[in-house]
């Protein structure tokens, strides 16, 4: 782990550990936390990208090198943050990337790599911070999921699977840690103007002609949305902070009109299907 500054023990407020803090939502959340007077441990694969932010907030931004798919790094980084700062109040499991491909097109390795990034890394980070949060009787874990963590569509099955996994884990986690004063917030953004769709960040599985009609449009639309997405990451970060500070923090927070529309529509479809088949559901109990 590398830190570029000596910590300022006088700084008050919460200590945040944010993964993928060099770009997009992670960077916006770092800025919102700094605006609230908090201290940010900004984790990134290339921590030098955070030097300018650290220089602008002396003693309040601490860049650390962390690839969240490297389980060995996770325990060491959390231990070092606790040694230097004494506490972690907010863990934001934000690092991530997109993957486009039909289920048949997506390889085992692609699935496993994305599970490492969106599920096993965040699970390990969560386990690592919980003992200290439990002992201090407060804390928050923010899980950056997606509207694709609530429902899926052609071409994003692998991506959704990883976010569904994170959401399932987090739903149970919220119940387990509430008695210790720890909040869990699952964030479900729609399409936001971050680095997600551009600069080669979006991974595409090798295409099969059979899926040209169903997945082909997604392969085109996602990259071409870069820079034109409706969602503003700064507003998203402010909304996340407000939700964390609310008396009744929601378990899930959809962000963006597109996410609100699609998630609500999905509820209706799912509810109707459950009602249509309810007699069959109820018919399978023992007499
Ligand atoms: P960005 O591409 O702007 O940021 C992603 C960040 O994750 C980068 O800092 C990137 O670092 C980092 N990252 C990627 N892989 C790793 C890794 N193995 N270890 C550590 N850091 C890594 O995209 P967003 O800000 O949009 O993405 C943040 C989260 O938001 C993701 O979990 C994404 O799934 C989610 N999301 C985004 C949506 C959107 O429309 N933008 C919609 C729904 C969800 P590096 O520069 O090193 O690659």
GROMACS .gro file of C-alpha atoms and ligand atoms in nm:
model
  335
    1UNK     CA    1   0.000   0.000   0.000
    2UNK     CA    2   0.127   0.349  -0.077
    3UNK     CA    3   0.012   0.667   0.090
    4UNK     CA    4   0.128   1.002  -0.034
    5UNK     CA    5   0.060   1.215   0.272
    6UNK     CA    6   0.101   1.206   0.645
    7UNK     CA    7  -0.245   1.187   0.802
    8UNK     CA    8  -0.384   1.492   0.971
    9UNK     CA    9  -0.512   1.354   1.300
   10UNK     CA   10  -0.677   1.688   1.371
   11UNK     CA   11  -0.922   1.644   1.082
   12UNK     CA   12  -1.268   1.581   1.220
   13UNK     CA   13  -1.558   1.394   1.069
   14UNK     CA   14  -1.590   1.055   0.915
   15UNK     CA   15  -1.324   0.847   0.743
   16UNK     CA   16  -1.431   0.706   0.407
   17UNK     CA   17  -1.266   0.422   0.217
   18UNK     CA   18  -1.374   0.445  -0.148
   19UNK     CA   19  -1.265   0.192  -0.413
   20UNK     CA   20  -1.230   0.297  -0.775
   21UNK     CA   21  -1.192   0.655  -0.652
   22UNK     CA   22  -0.993   0.772  -0.955
   23UNK     CA   23  -1.294   0.822  -1.181
   24UNK     CA   24  -1.670   0.863  -1.213
   25UNK     CA   25  -1.887   0.789  -0.910
   26UNK     CA   26  -1.586   0.714  -0.688
   27UNK     CA   27  -1.431   1.052  -0.758
   28UNK     CA   28  -1.766   1.231  -0.718
   29UNK     CA   29  -1.822   1.060  -0.384
   30UNK     CA   30  -1.474   1.158  -0.268
   31UNK     CA   31  -1.553   1.520  -0.352
   32UNK     CA   32  -1.889   1.510  -0.172
   33UNK     CA   33  -1.727   1.354   0.137
   34UNK     CA   34  -1.458   1.622   0.135
   35UNK     CA   35  -1.727   1.887   0.102
   36UNK     CA   36  -1.888   1.744   0.415
   37UNK     CA   37  -1.560   1.792   0.603
   38UNK     CA   38  -1.470   1.424   0.604
   39UNK     CA   39  -1.143   1.240   0.537
   40UNK     CA   40  -1.114   1.019   0.229
   41UNK     CA   41  -0.892   0.719   0.178
   42UNK     CA   42  -0.912   0.701  -0.200
   43UNK     CA   43  -0.830   0.354  -0.332
   44UNK     CA   44  -0.738   0.309  -0.696
   45UNK     CA   45  -0.533   0.080  -0.914
   46UNK     CA   46  -0.336   0.389  -1.020
   47UNK     CA   47  -0.326   0.608  -0.710
   48UNK     CA   48  -0.114   0.871  -0.888
   49UNK     CA   49  -0.438   0.977  -1.060
   50UNK     CA   50  -0.549   1.106  -0.718
   51UNK     CA   51  -0.248   1.327  -0.656
   52UNK     CA   52  -0.425   1.642  -0.775
   53UNK     CA   53  -0.724   1.578  -0.546
   54UNK     CA   54  -0.487   1.509  -0.256
   55UNK     CA   55  -0.293   1.827  -0.326
   56UNK     CA   56  -0.617   2.028  -0.331
   57UNK     CA   57  -0.716   1.893   0.013
   58UNK     CA   58  -0.396   1.861   0.214
   59UNK     CA   59  -0.417   1.610   0.495
   60UNK     CA   60  -0.768   1.496   0.400
   61UNK     CA   61  -0.718   1.273   0.095
   62UNK     CA   62  -0.501   0.963   0.121
   63UNK     CA   63  -0.452   0.778  -0.207
   64UNK     CA   64  -0.384   0.406  -0.170
   65UNK     CA   65  -0.307   0.142  -0.431
   66UNK     CA   66  -0.573  -0.127  -0.439
   67UNK     CA   67  -0.688  -0.367  -0.705
   68UNK     CA   68  -1.005  -0.506  -0.547
   69UNK     CA   69  -0.966  -0.836  -0.732
   70UNK     CA   70  -0.648  -0.901  -0.532
   71UNK     CA   71  -0.776  -1.054  -0.208
   72UNK     CA   72  -0.427  -1.049  -0.056
   73UNK     CA   73  -0.413  -0.667  -0.083
   74UNK     CA   74  -0.750  -0.612   0.081
   75UNK     CA   75  -0.667  -0.717   0.437
   76UNK     CA   76  -0.337  -0.530   0.429
   77UNK     CA   77  -0.496  -0.210   0.299
   78UNK     CA   78  -0.778  -0.211   0.557
   79UNK     CA   79  -0.531  -0.286   0.840
   80UNK     CA   80  -0.309   0.000   0.728
   81UNK     CA   81  -0.602   0.245   0.702
   82UNK     CA   82  -0.711   0.150   1.054
   83UNK     CA   83  -0.355   0.185   1.181
   84UNK     CA   84  -0.321   0.532   1.030
   85UNK     CA   85  -0.670   0.672   1.084
   86UNK     CA   86  -0.806   0.460   1.367
   87UNK     CA   87  -1.143   0.406   1.202
   88UNK     CA   88  -1.339   0.357   0.881
   89UNK     CA   89  -1.688   0.506   0.897
   90UNK     CA   90  -1.799   0.460   0.537
   91UNK     CA   91  -1.685   0.184   0.301
   92UNK     CA   92  -1.787   0.244  -0.060
   93UNK     CA   93  -1.754  -0.065  -0.279
   94UNK     CA   94  -1.758   0.127  -0.605
   95UNK     CA   95  -1.488  -0.015  -0.835
   96UNK     CA   96  -1.641  -0.182  -1.136
   97UNK     CA   97  -1.687  -0.203  -1.509
   98UNK     CA   98  -1.936  -0.310  -1.772
   99UNK     CA   99  -1.947  -0.635  -1.965
  100UNK     CA  100  -2.160  -0.684  -2.276
  101UNK     CA  101  -2.230  -1.025  -2.421
  102UNK     CA  102  -2.505  -1.282  -2.462
  103UNK     CA  103  -2.488  -1.558  -2.202
  104UNK     CA  104  -2.366  -1.801  -2.470
  105UNK     CA  105  -2.098  -1.552  -2.577
  106UNK     CA  106  -1.966  -1.481  -2.228
  107UNK     CA  107  -1.680  -1.706  -2.121
  108UNK     CA  108  -1.629  -1.871  -1.784
  109UNK     CA  109  -1.320  -1.655  -1.730
  110UNK     CA  110  -1.508  -1.334  -1.809
  111UNK     CA  111  -1.777  -1.429  -1.557
  112UNK     CA  112  -1.523  -1.522  -1.289
  113UNK     CA  113  -1.320  -1.205  -1.342
  114UNK     CA  114  -1.628  -0.985  -1.304
  115UNK     CA  115  -1.744  -1.179  -0.996
  116UNK     CA  116  -1.402  -1.111  -0.845
  117UNK     CA  117  -1.445  -0.738  -0.910
  118UNK     CA  118  -1.814  -0.690  -0.820
  119UNK     CA  119  -1.868  -0.961  -0.559
  120UNK     CA  120  -1.567  -1.132  -0.399
  121UNK     CA  121  -1.366  -0.808  -0.365
  122UNK     CA  122  -1.654  -0.613  -0.207
  123UNK     CA  123  -1.739  -0.912   0.017
  124UNK     CA  124  -1.379  -0.929   0.140
  125UNK     CA  125  -1.364  -0.553   0.201
  126UNK     CA  126  -1.693  -0.568   0.388
  127UNK     CA  127  -1.568  -0.852   0.610
  128UNK     CA  128  -1.247  -0.661   0.674
  129UNK     CA  129  -1.416  -0.339   0.794
  130UNK     CA  130  -1.699  -0.491   0.999
  131UNK     CA  131  -1.511  -0.581   1.321
  132UNK     CA  132  -1.404  -0.220   1.373
  133UNK     CA  133  -1.746  -0.079   1.273
  134UNK     CA  134  -1.915  -0.321   1.514
  135UNK     CA  135  -1.684  -0.224   1.796
  136UNK     CA  136  -1.744   0.149   1.740
  137UNK     CA  137  -2.120   0.087   1.708
  138UNK     CA  138  -2.160   0.280   1.382
  139UNK     CA  139  -2.065   0.275   1.016
  140UNK     CA  140  -2.202   0.244   0.666
  141UNK     CA  141  -2.135   0.014   0.372
  142UNK     CA  142  -2.232   0.155   0.033
  143UNK     CA  143  -2.258  -0.103  -0.244
  144UNK     CA  144  -2.252   0.043  -0.595
  145UNK     CA  145  -2.482  -0.192  -0.779
  146UNK     CA  146  -2.683  -0.087  -1.085
  147UNK     CA  147  -3.037  -0.084  -1.214
  148UNK     CA  148  -2.897  -0.397  -1.380
  149UNK     CA  149  -2.867  -0.539  -1.028
  150UNK     CA  150  -3.245  -0.528  -0.999
  151UNK     CA  151  -3.347  -0.664  -1.338
  152UNK     CA  152  -3.165  -0.767  -1.654
  153UNK     CA  153  -3.196  -0.749  -2.028
  154UNK     CA  154  -3.034  -0.912  -2.333
  155UNK     CA  155  -2.659  -0.862  -2.347
  156UNK     CA  156  -2.594  -0.785  -1.981
  157UNK     CA  157  -2.660  -1.119  -1.811
  158UNK     CA  158  -2.302  -1.157  -1.684
  159UNK     CA  159  -2.291  -0.800  -1.552
  160UNK     CA  160  -2.632  -0.837  -1.387
  161UNK     CA  161  -2.537  -1.170  -1.230
  162UNK     CA  162  -2.248  -1.005  -1.045
  163UNK     CA  163  -2.462  -0.714  -0.926
  164UNK     CA  164  -2.750  -0.945  -0.826
  165UNK     CA  165  -2.497  -1.142  -0.621
  166UNK     CA  166  -2.379  -0.826  -0.448
  167UNK     CA  167  -2.738  -0.719  -0.379
  168UNK     CA  168  -2.834  -1.058  -0.233
  169UNK     CA  169  -2.536  -1.056   0.000
  170UNK     CA  170  -2.607  -0.696   0.100
  171UNK     CA  171  -2.974  -0.752   0.173
  172UNK     CA  172  -2.884  -1.013   0.434
  173UNK     CA  173  -2.590  -0.806   0.556
  174UNK     CA  174  -2.818  -0.510   0.628
  175UNK     CA  175  -3.030  -0.724   0.862
  176UNK     CA  176  -2.724  -0.872   1.033
  177UNK     CA  177  -2.545  -0.544   1.106
  178UNK     CA  178  -2.838  -0.313   1.183
  179UNK     CA  179  -2.825  -0.413   1.554
  180UNK     CA  180  -2.468  -0.276   1.562
  181UNK     CA  181  -2.573   0.063   1.424
  182UNK     CA  182  -2.426  -0.011   1.080
  183UNK     CA  183  -2.616   0.096   0.768
  184UNK     CA  184  -2.607  -0.079   0.430
  185UNK     CA  185  -2.703   0.120   0.121
  186UNK     CA  186  -2.733  -0.049  -0.219
  187UNK     CA  187  -2.713   0.210  -0.498
  188UNK     CA  188  -2.877   0.132  -0.833
  189UNK     CA  189  -2.777   0.390  -1.094
  190UNK     CA  190  -2.916   0.409  -1.444
  191UNK     CA  191  -2.698   0.558  -1.716
  192UNK     CA  192  -2.452   0.813  -1.574
  193UNK     CA  193  -2.183   1.024  -1.740
  194UNK     CA  194  -1.872   0.857  -1.597
  195UNK     CA  195  -1.585   0.665  -1.756
  196UNK     CA  196  -1.807   0.352  -1.766
  197UNK     CA  197  -1.891   0.349  -2.139
  198UNK     CA  198  -1.581   0.511  -2.286
  199UNK     CA  199  -1.205   0.485  -2.305
  200UNK     CA  200  -1.209   0.109  -2.352
  201UNK     CA  201  -1.347   0.052  -1.999
  202UNK     CA  202  -1.646  -0.143  -2.126
  203UNK     CA  203  -1.562  -0.508  -2.191
  204UNK     CA  204  -1.727  -0.690  -2.482
  205UNK     CA  205  -1.740  -1.068  -2.516
  206UNK     CA  206  -1.663  -1.209  -2.860
  207UNK     CA  207  -1.982  -1.180  -3.066
  208UNK     CA  208  -2.169  -1.470  -3.226
  209UNK     CA  209  -2.382  -1.390  -3.536
  210UNK     CA  210  -2.678  -1.568  -3.370
  211UNK     CA  211  -2.717  -1.281  -3.122
  212UNK     CA  212  -2.687  -0.995  -3.370
  213UNK     CA  213  -3.055  -0.909  -3.337
  214UNK     CA  214  -3.087  -0.922  -2.957
  215UNK     CA  215  -2.743  -0.821  -2.830
  216UNK     CA  216  -2.610  -0.632  -3.134
  217UNK     CA  217  -2.798  -0.309  -3.050
  218UNK     CA  218  -2.662  -0.314  -2.692
  219UNK     CA  219  -2.308  -0.350  -2.828
  220UNK     CA  220  -2.367  -0.032  -3.029
  221UNK     CA  221  -2.577   0.174  -2.789
  222UNK     CA  222  -2.366   0.144  -2.474
  223UNK     CA  223  -2.034   0.275  -2.614
  224UNK     CA  224  -2.211   0.545  -2.817
  225UNK     CA  225  -2.378   0.673  -2.499
  226UNK     CA  226  -2.038   0.786  -2.367
  227UNK     CA  227  -2.049   1.154  -2.275
  228UNK     CA  228  -2.423   1.175  -2.346
  229UNK     CA  229  -2.566   0.979  -2.053
  230UNK     CA  230  -2.843   1.166  -1.869
  231UNK     CA  231  -2.715   1.101  -1.515
  232UNK     CA  232  -2.492   1.353  -1.336
  233UNK     CA  233  -2.245   1.175  -1.102
  234UNK     CA  234  -2.207   1.482  -0.878
  235UNK     CA  235  -2.584   1.483  -0.813
  236UNK     CA  236  -2.572   1.107  -0.756
  237UNK     CA  237  -2.296   1.148  -0.498
  238UNK     CA  238  -2.492   1.421  -0.318
  239UNK     CA  239  -2.800   1.195  -0.315
  240UNK     CA  240  -2.596   0.907  -0.170
  241UNK     CA  241  -2.463   1.128   0.109
  242UNK     CA  242  -2.815   1.255   0.185
  243UNK     CA  243  -2.946   0.896   0.198
  244UNK     CA  244  -2.664   0.793   0.434
  245UNK     CA  245  -2.739   1.085   0.662
  246UNK     CA  246  -3.116   1.027   0.660
  247UNK     CA  247  -3.270   0.891   0.979
  248UNK     CA  248  -3.413   0.605   0.778
  249UNK     CA  249  -3.151   0.520   0.516
  250UNK     CA  250  -3.314   0.307   0.246
  251UNK     CA  251  -3.175  -0.036   0.171
  252UNK     CA  252  -3.185   0.046  -0.201
  253UNK     CA  253  -3.159   0.378  -0.379
  254UNK     CA  254  -3.226   0.396  -0.752
  255UNK     CA  255  -3.058   0.694  -0.920
  256UNK     CA  256  -3.159   0.853  -1.249
  257UNK     CA  257  -3.501   0.886  -1.414
  258UNK     CA  258  -3.415   0.591  -1.637
  259UNK     CA  259  -3.348   0.371  -1.333
  260UNK     CA  260  -3.663   0.491  -1.156
  261UNK     CA  261  -3.879   0.420  -1.464
  262UNK     CA  262  -3.727   0.081  -1.542
  263UNK     CA  263  -3.723  -0.048  -1.184
  264UNK     CA  264  -4.083   0.056  -1.121
  265UNK     CA  265  -4.195  -0.100  -1.453
  266UNK     CA  266  -4.011  -0.418  -1.360
  267UNK     CA  267  -4.192  -0.433  -1.025
  268UNK     CA  268  -4.526  -0.416  -1.207
  269UNK     CA  269  -4.434  -0.694  -1.450
  270UNK     CA  270  -4.295  -0.914  -1.171
  271UNK     CA  271  -4.597  -0.850  -0.948
  272UNK     CA  272  -4.840  -0.932  -1.228
  273UNK     CA  273  -4.656  -1.254  -1.313
  274UNK     CA  274  -4.657  -1.360  -0.945
  275UNK     CA  275  -5.032  -1.288  -0.926
  276UNK     CA  276  -5.107  -1.469  -1.255
  277UNK     CA  277  -4.931  -1.781  -1.127
  278UNK     CA  278  -5.025  -1.746  -0.759
  279UNK     CA  279  -5.279  -2.035  -0.770
  280UNK     CA  280  -5.009  -2.265  -0.908
  281UNK     CA  281  -4.762  -2.140  -0.647
  282UNK     CA  282  -5.012  -2.221  -0.372
  283UNK     CA  283  -5.112  -2.557  -0.520
  284UNK     CA  284  -4.781  -2.730  -0.446
  285UNK     CA  285  -4.805  -2.751  -0.064
  286UNK     CA  286  -4.875  -3.097   0.083
  287UNK     CA  287  -5.249  -3.156   0.134
  288LIG     P1  288  -1.570   0.460  -1.417
  288LIG     O1  289  -1.512   0.379  -1.529
  288LIG     O2  290  -1.567   0.608  -1.428
  288LIG     O3  291  -1.501   0.420  -1.280
  288LIG     C1  292  -1.475   0.286  -1.248
  288LIG     C2  293  -1.364   0.283  -1.146
  288LIG     O4  294  -1.343   0.148  -1.106
  288LIG     C3  295  -1.232   0.335  -1.202
  288LIG     O5  296  -1.171   0.416  -1.106
  288LIG     C4  297  -1.153   0.207  -1.225
  288LIG     O6  298  -1.013   0.225  -1.212
  288LIG     C5  299  -1.204   0.125  -1.109
  288LIG     N1  300  -1.169  -0.017  -1.125
  288LIG     C6  301  -1.196  -0.100  -1.227
  288LIG     N2  302  -1.145  -0.221  -1.203
  288LIG     C7  303  -1.083  -0.213  -1.082
  288LIG     C8  304  -1.011  -0.304  -1.002
  288LIG     N3  305  -0.990  -0.431  -1.040
  288LIG     N4  306  -0.964  -0.262  -0.881
  288LIG     C9  307  -0.982  -0.136  -0.842
  288LIG     N5  308  -1.047  -0.043  -0.915
  288LIG    C10  309  -1.096  -0.083  -1.033
  288LIG     O7  310  -1.720   0.408  -1.402
  288LIG     P2  311  -1.832   0.440  -1.291
  288LIG     O8  312  -1.790   0.548  -1.201
  288LIG     O9  313  -1.957   0.452  -1.366
  288LIG    O10  314  -1.836   0.301  -1.215
  288LIG    C11  315  -1.846   0.291  -1.074
  288LIG    C12  316  -1.949   0.186  -1.038
  288LIG    O11  317  -2.077   0.229  -1.082
  288LIG    C13  318  -1.924   0.049  -1.099
  288LIG    O12  319  -1.940  -0.050  -0.998
  288LIG    C14  320  -2.033   0.038  -1.204
  288LIG    O13  321  -2.070  -0.097  -1.226
  288LIG    C15  322  -2.143   0.120  -1.142
  288LIG     N6  323  -2.245   0.167  -1.235
  288LIG    C16  324  -2.219   0.263  -1.327
  288LIG    C17  325  -2.318   0.308  -1.413
  288LIG    C18  326  -2.297   0.418  -1.512
  288LIG    O14  327  -2.383   0.440  -1.597
  288LIG     N7  328  -2.191   0.490  -1.506
  288LIG    C19  329  -2.452   0.250  -1.409
  288LIG    C20  330  -2.472   0.152  -1.308
  288LIG    C21  331  -2.371   0.113  -1.224
  288LIG     P3  332  -0.914   0.213  -1.338
  288LIG    O15  333  -0.902   0.354  -1.387
  288LIG    O16  334  -0.788   0.160  -1.278
  288LIG    O17  335  -0.975   0.120  -1.436
   0.00000   0.00000   0.00000
